[in-house]
Structures are given as C-alpha cells and as structure tokens.
Tab-separated table of N, CA and C in Angstrom:
chain	number	residue	atom	x	y	z
A	854	UNK	N	-111.047	-68.229	-31.305
A	854	UNK	CA	-111.437	-69.632	-31.428
A	854	UNK	C	-110.221	-70.561	-31.265
A	855	UNK	N	-109.081	-69.965	-30.965
A	855	UNK	CA	-107.863	-70.746	-30.798
A	855	UNK	C	-107.580	-70.964	-29.322
A	856	UNK	N	-107.591	-72.212	-28.886
A	856	UNK	CA	-107.192	-72.490	-27.512
A	856	UNK	C	-105.682	-72.592	-27.484
A	857	UNK	N	-105.093	-72.230	-26.353
A	857	UNK	CA	-103.638	-72.238	-26.258
A	857	UNK	C	-103.089	-73.648	-26.420
A	858	UNK	N	-103.869	-74.630	-25.994
A	858	UNK	CA	-103.397	-76.013	-26.085
A	858	UNK	C	-103.301	-76.457	-27.544
A	859	UNK	N	-104.329	-76.175	-28.323
A	859	UNK	CA	-104.309	-76.580	-29.730
A	859	UNK	C	-103.232	-75.806	-30.485
A	860	UNK	N	-103.038	-74.547	-30.109
A	860	UNK	CA	-102.005	-73.744	-30.757
A	860	UNK	C	-100.623	-74.308	-30.452
A	861	UNK	N	-100.410	-74.701	-29.185
A	861	UNK	CA	-99.123	-75.277	-28.794
A	861	UNK	C	-98.880	-76.582	-29.536
A	862	UNK	N	-99.918	-77.399	-29.652
A	862	UNK	CA	-99.796	-78.666	-30.366
A	862	UNK	C	-99.436	-78.425	-31.833
A	863	UNK	N	-100.117	-77.460	-32.444
A	863	UNK	CA	-99.851	-77.127	-33.843
A	863	UNK	C	-98.431	-76.605	-34.017
A	864	UNK	N	-97.982	-75.792	-33.046
A	864	UNK	CA	-96.635	-75.221	-33.096
A	864	UNK	C	-95.582	-76.318	-33.007
A	865	UNK	N	-95.778	-77.245	-32.056
A	865	UNK	CA	-94.828	-78.348	-31.893
A	865	UNK	C	-94.833	-79.249	-33.122
A	866	UNK	N	-96.019	-79.481	-33.674
A	866	UNK	CA	-96.132	-80.316	-34.872
A	866	UNK	C	-95.393	-79.678	-36.043
A	867	UNK	N	-95.529	-78.354	-36.174
A	867	UNK	CA	-94.848	-77.646	-37.255
A	867	UNK	C	-93.341	-77.734	-37.080
A	868	UNK	N	-92.874	-77.566	-35.834
A	868	UNK	CA	-91.441	-77.650	-35.566
A	868	UNK	C	-90.915	-79.034	-35.893
A	869	UNK	N	-91.679	-80.059	-35.537
A	869	UNK	CA	-91.243	-81.432	-35.802
A	869	UNK	C	-91.165	-81.687	-37.302
A	870	UNK	N	-92.193	-81.263	-38.031
A	870	UNK	CA	-92.206	-81.469	-39.482
A	870	UNK	C	-91.063	-80.697	-40.135
A	871	UNK	N	-90.850	-79.458	-39.682
A	871	UNK	CA	-89.780	-78.642	-40.239
A	871	UNK	C	-88.421	-79.256	-39.938
A	872	UNK	N	-88.259	-79.734	-38.710
A	872	UNK	CA	-86.995	-80.355	-38.314
A	872	UNK	C	-86.689	-81.583	-39.149
A	873	UNK	N	-87.712	-82.401	-39.401
A	873	UNK	CA	-87.503	-83.610	-40.197
A	873	UNK	C	-87.194	-83.245	-41.647
A	874	UNK	N	-87.820	-82.191	-42.146
A	874	UNK	CA	-87.560	-81.761	-43.515
A	874	UNK	C	-86.118	-81.285	-43.656
A	875	UNK	N	-85.656	-80.498	-42.681
A	875	UNK	CA	-84.283	-80.009	-42.723
A	875	UNK	C	-83.301	-81.154	-42.556
A	876	UNK	N	-83.638	-82.090	-41.683
A	876	UNK	CA	-82.761	-83.231	-41.446
A	876	UNK	C	-82.647	-84.078	-42.705
A	877	UNK	N	-83.759	-84.217	-43.415
A	877	UNK	CA	-83.744	-84.982	-44.649
A	877	UNK	C	-82.972	-84.239	-45.737
A	878	UNK	N	-82.995	-82.908	-45.665
A	878	UNK	CA	-82.298	-82.115	-46.660
A	878	UNK	C	-80.791	-82.313	-46.527
A	879	UNK	N	-80.306	-82.409	-45.290
A	879	UNK	CA	-78.920	-82.820	-45.091
A	879	UNK	C	-77.952	-81.742	-44.661
A	880	UNK	N	-78.008	-80.539	-45.192
A	880	UNK	CA	-76.952	-79.593	-44.897
A	880	UNK	C	-77.334	-78.537	-43.867
A	881	UNK	N	-78.505	-78.694	-43.237
A	881	UNK	CA	-78.868	-77.732	-42.203
A	881	UNK	C	-78.853	-78.386	-40.827
A	882	UNK	N	-79.471	-79.573	-40.722
A	882	UNK	CA	-79.465	-80.274	-39.440
A	882	UNK	C	-78.405	-81.361	-39.492
A	883	UNK	N	-77.185	-81.037	-39.071
A	883	UNK	CA	-76.098	-82.010	-39.154
A	883	UNK	C	-75.848	-82.664	-37.805
A	884	UNK	N	-76.504	-82.167	-36.757
A	884	UNK	CA	-76.279	-82.715	-35.425
A	884	UNK	C	-77.080	-83.992	-35.238
A	885	UNK	N	-76.563	-84.905	-34.447
A	885	UNK	CA	-77.297	-86.120	-34.118
A	885	UNK	C	-77.142	-87.225	-35.140
A	886	UNK	N	-76.320	-87.011	-36.154
A	886	UNK	CA	-76.125	-88.048	-37.166
A	886	UNK	C	-74.724	-88.639	-37.070
A	887	UNK	N	-74.585	-89.897	-37.456
A	887	UNK	CA	-73.286	-90.571	-37.401
A	887	UNK	C	-72.321	-90.028	-38.450
A	888	UNK	N	-72.869	-89.396	-39.482
A	888	UNK	CA	-72.027	-88.846	-40.535
A	888	UNK	C	-72.236	-87.342	-40.615
A	889	UNK	N	-71.160	-86.594	-40.756
A	889	UNK	CA	-71.269	-85.140	-40.839
A	889	UNK	C	-71.515	-84.710	-42.273
A	890	UNK	N	-72.493	-83.807	-42.450
A	890	UNK	CA	-72.787	-83.332	-43.801
A	890	UNK	C	-71.873	-82.157	-44.119
A	891	UNK	N	-71.575	-81.975	-45.369
A	891	UNK	CA	-70.698	-80.883	-45.769
A	891	UNK	C	-71.386	-79.974	-46.782
A	892	UNK	N	-72.422	-79.306	-46.313
A	892	UNK	CA	-73.098	-78.298	-47.091
A	892	UNK	C	-73.546	-78.748	-48.451
C-alpha cells in the first residue's frame, strides 16, 4: 500500500525534521552557521 512517491516524500520529510532537530541541538550540525559550535 506504499507508493514510492509517498515513501520518498516521507523519507525527505523525516530527514528535514531530523536535520532541523540536530541543528537546533547545536553540537552535531555545525556547518552552515556563522558561529562554530564546540560540542
């Protein structure tokens, strides 16, 4: 019952949410920010 399109959308959505969560956390996604995080 899973179409590849909906699965891809869900996968990308999960990656985006995870990326934003890590970026907000600070010490995992340090790239792309004006200030460098130090763990």
